[in-house]
mmCIF file of C-alpha atoms in Angstrom:
data_model
loop_
_atom_site.group_PDB
_atom_site.id
_atom_site.type_symbol
_atom_site.label_atom_id
_atom_site.label_comp_id
_atom_site.label_asym_id
_atom_site.label_seq_id
_atom_site.Cartn_x
_atom_site.Cartn_y
_atom_site.Cartn_z
ATOM 1 C CA UNK A 1 -37.493 -21.197 -98.526
ATOM 2 C CA UNK A 2 -37.481 -18.457 -95.904
ATOM 3 C CA UNK A 3 -36.499 -14.852 -96.388
ATOM 4 C CA UNK A 4 -34.804 -12.588 -93.896
ATOM 5 C CA UNK A 5 -33.775 -8.957 -93.728
ATOM 6 C CA UNK A 6 -30.152 -7.890 -94.139
ATOM 7 C CA UNK A 7 -28.064 -4.788 -93.522
ATOM 8 C CA UNK A 8 -27.749 -2.436 -96.457
ATOM 9 C CA UNK A 9 -24.912 0.058 -96.744
ATOM 10 C CA UNK A 10 -27.402 2.819 -95.900
ATOM 11 C CA UNK A 11 -28.337 0.939 -92.693
ATOM 12 C CA UNK A 12 -24.697 0.525 -91.761
ATOM 13 C CA UNK A 13 -23.985 4.233 -92.283
ATOM 14 C CA UNK A 14 -27.013 5.134 -90.173
ATOM 15 C CA UNK A 15 -25.865 2.863 -87.323
ATOM 16 C CA UNK A 16 -22.307 4.167 -87.535
ATOM 17 C CA UNK A 17 -23.373 7.821 -87.468
ATOM 18 C CA UNK A 18 -25.626 7.323 -84.443
ATOM 19 C CA UNK A 19 -22.993 5.326 -82.554
ATOM 20 C CA UNK A 20 -20.366 7.966 -83.315
ATOM 21 C CA UNK A 21 -22.743 10.715 -82.156
ATOM 22 C CA UNK A 22 -23.336 8.878 -78.842
ATOM 23 C CA UNK A 23 -19.602 8.470 -78.301
ATOM 24 C CA UNK A 24 -18.821 12.096 -79.133
ATOM 25 C CA UNK A 25 -21.683 13.399 -76.965
ATOM 26 C CA UNK A 26 -20.005 11.686 -74.005
ATOM 27 C CA UNK A 27 -16.420 12.532 -75.024
ATOM 28 C CA UNK A 28 -15.591 8.839 -75.376
ATOM 29 C CA UNK A 29 -12.720 7.838 -77.681
ATOM 30 C CA UNK A 30 -13.717 4.436 -79.060
ATOM 31 C CA UNK A 31 -13.557 2.145 -82.057
ATOM 32 C CA UNK A 32 -16.847 1.075 -83.629
ATOM 33 C CA UNK A 33 -17.269 -2.013 -85.805
ATOM 34 C CA UNK A 34 -20.348 -3.305 -87.612
ATOM 35 C CA UNK A 35 -20.583 -6.828 -88.998
ATOM 36 C CA UNK A 36 -23.148 -8.875 -90.904
ATOM 37 C CA UNK A 37 -24.802 -12.022 -89.523
ATOM 38 C CA UNK A 38 -21.741 -14.097 -90.420
ATOM 39 C CA UNK A 39 -19.403 -11.808 -88.512
ATOM 40 C CA UNK A 40 -17.927 -10.254 -91.668
ATOM 41 C CA UNK A 41 -16.778 -6.664 -91.235
ATOM 42 C CA UNK A 42 -18.966 -4.076 -92.973
ATOM 43 C CA UNK A 43 -17.721 -0.925 -91.200
ATOM 44 C CA UNK A 44 -15.006 0.111 -88.815
ATOM 45 C CA UNK A 45 -13.867 3.446 -87.475
ATOM 46 C CA UNK A 46 -11.518 4.546 -84.734
ATOM 47 C CA UNK A 47 -12.346 7.916 -83.214
ATOM 48 C CA UNK A 48 -9.562 10.359 -82.441
ATOM 49 C CA UNK A 49 -7.810 9.413 -79.245
ATOM 50 C CA UNK A 50 -8.946 5.779 -79.169
ATOM 51 C CA UNK A 51 -6.195 3.331 -78.308
ATOM 52 C CA UNK A 52 -4.935 1.238 -81.256
ATOM 53 C CA UNK A 53 -5.911 -1.981 -79.442
ATOM 54 C CA UNK A 54 -9.580 -0.969 -79.638
ATOM 55 C CA UNK A 55 -9.476 -1.453 -83.418
ATOM 56 C CA UNK A 56 -8.954 -5.170 -82.786
ATOM 57 C CA UNK A 57 -11.341 -5.561 -79.857
ATOM 58 C CA UNK A 58 -14.407 -3.836 -81.396
ATOM 59 C CA UNK A 59 -14.720 -6.149 -84.435
ATOM 60 C CA UNK A 60 -14.048 -9.199 -82.255
ATOM 61 C CA UNK A 61 -16.935 -8.204 -79.960
ATOM 62 C CA UNK A 62 -19.197 -7.635 -82.971
ATOM 63 C CA UNK A 63 -18.290 -10.975 -84.574
ATOM 64 C CA UNK A 64 -18.898 -12.868 -81.341
ATOM 65 C CA UNK A 65 -22.271 -11.186 -80.897
ATOM 66 C CA UNK A 66 -23.369 -11.856 -84.478
ATOM 67 C CA UNK A 67 -22.303 -15.508 -84.548
ATOM 68 C CA UNK A 68 -23.759 -16.193 -81.099
ATOM 69 C CA UNK A 69 -26.928 -14.208 -81.813
ATOM 70 C CA UNK A 70 -26.713 -12.515 -78.433
ATOM 71 C CA UNK A 71 -24.798 -9.766 -76.685
ATOM 72 C CA UNK A 72 -21.141 -10.556 -76.086
ATOM 73 C CA UNK A 73 -21.785 -9.723 -72.445
ATOM 74 C CA UNK A 74 -23.445 -13.138 -72.074
ATOM 75 C CA UNK A 75 -20.146 -14.888 -72.786
ATOM 76 C CA UNK A 76 -18.250 -12.690 -70.364
ATOM 77 C CA UNK A 77 -20.776 -13.661 -67.687
ATOM 78 C CA UNK A 78 -20.445 -17.384 -68.520
ATOM 79 C CA UNK A 79 -16.684 -17.193 -68.050
ATOM 80 C CA UNK A 80 -16.871 -15.000 -64.949
ATOM 81 C CA UNK A 81 -19.263 -17.542 -63.420
ATOM 82 C CA UNK A 82 -16.584 -20.191 -63.679
ATOM 83 C CA UNK A 83 -17.125 -21.896 -67.013
ATOM 84 C CA UNK A 84 -13.623 -21.068 -68.251
ATOM 85 C CA UNK A 85 -13.708 -24.004 -70.678
ATOM 86 C CA UNK A 86 -15.778 -21.698 -72.888
ATOM 87 C CA UNK A 87 -12.541 -19.879 -73.672
ATOM 88 C CA UNK A 88 -11.734 -22.783 -76.002
ATOM 89 C CA UNK A 89 -14.865 -22.292 -78.137
ATOM 90 C CA UNK A 90 -14.012 -21.721 -81.811
ATOM 91 C CA UNK A 91 -14.461 -18.395 -83.603
ATOM 92 C CA UNK A 92 -15.092 -16.344 -80.473
ATOM 93 C CA UNK A 93 -12.554 -13.758 -79.402
ATOM 94 C CA UNK A 94 -14.500 -10.760 -78.149
ATOM 95 C CA UNK A 95 -15.771 -12.226 -74.918
ATOM 96 C CA UNK A 96 -16.364 -8.850 -73.298
ATOM 97 C CA UNK A 97 -19.429 -6.643 -72.985
ATOM 98 C CA UNK A 98 -19.774 -4.192 -75.850
ATOM 99 C CA UNK A 99 -20.944 -6.396 -78.714
ATOM 100 C CA UNK A 100 -24.663 -6.105 -79.403
ATOM 101 C CA UNK A 101 -26.527 -8.123 -82.005
ATOM 102 C CA UNK A 102 -28.968 -6.427 -84.370
ATOM 103 C CA UNK A 103 -32.331 -8.200 -84.417
ATOM 104 C CA UNK A 104 -34.978 -7.508 -87.051
ATOM 105 C CA UNK A 105 -38.165 -9.574 -87.299
ATOM 106 C CA UNK A 106 -36.628 -12.181 -84.998
ATOM 107 C CA UNK A 107 -33.471 -12.555 -87.111
ATOM 108 C CA UNK A 108 -29.983 -11.520 -86.042
ATOM 109 C CA UNK A 109 -28.788 -9.632 -89.137
ATOM 110 C CA UNK A 110 -25.484 -8.396 -87.740
ATOM 111 C CA UNK A 111 -23.931 -6.756 -84.716
ATOM 112 C CA UNK A 112 -22.154 -3.664 -83.484
ATOM 113 C CA UNK A 113 -18.994 -3.900 -81.411
ATOM 114 C CA UNK A 114 -17.495 -0.997 -79.507
ATOM 115 C CA UNK A 115 -14.285 -0.753 -77.510
ATOM 116 C CA UNK A 116 -12.530 2.042 -75.686
ATOM 117 C CA UNK A 117 -14.406 2.931 -72.522
ATOM 118 C CA UNK A 118 -16.069 0.903 -69.739
ATOM 119 C CA UNK A 119 -17.805 -2.152 -71.159
ATOM 120 C CA UNK A 120 -21.262 -0.937 -70.172
ATOM 121 C CA UNK A 121 -20.529 2.345 -71.977
ATOM 122 C CA UNK A 122 -19.307 0.426 -75.035
ATOM 123 C CA UNK A 123 -22.666 -1.382 -75.070
ATOM 124 C CA UNK A 124 -24.494 1.947 -74.645
ATOM 125 C CA UNK A 125 -22.819 3.275 -77.792
ATOM 126 C CA UNK A 126 -23.616 0.091 -79.729
ATOM 127 C CA UNK A 127 -27.268 0.208 -78.665
ATOM 128 C CA UNK A 128 -27.539 3.886 -79.635
ATOM 129 C CA UNK A 129 -26.313 2.980 -83.093
ATOM 130 C CA UNK A 130 -28.763 0.128 -83.463
ATOM 131 C CA UNK A 131 -31.637 2.332 -82.233
ATOM 132 C CA UNK A 132 -31.109 4.541 -85.298
ATOM 133 C CA UNK A 133 -32.626 1.779 -87.442
ATOM 134 C CA UNK A 134 -35.963 2.486 -85.776
#
């Protein structure tokens, strides 16, 4: 039987704090969601001024990234390159850049999804959060 790392509550709080700090440093009003490797929500916050819709988009991006074991940006590119049939894939809703999977020792252990600013900036916030794990 194999073993793999997992996100503890302390890890999640560390990621959330660093992602929030990145967003606030840039004056970006966003929602931030963190999920485990099965796409189950572990943390969500909506910063002041973030649109209500972002609270639905951020966890969808995170779930898609965790289940697919890659950044959600990859799916956006697949669709933009003409493979629109991918829109019918089950369990994927956040097909936009801004979901970033968390990889430790070669295992995807979760993901961070961010929504509220340009997609590349959403991803920047997610990556800043993940970087806090070291």
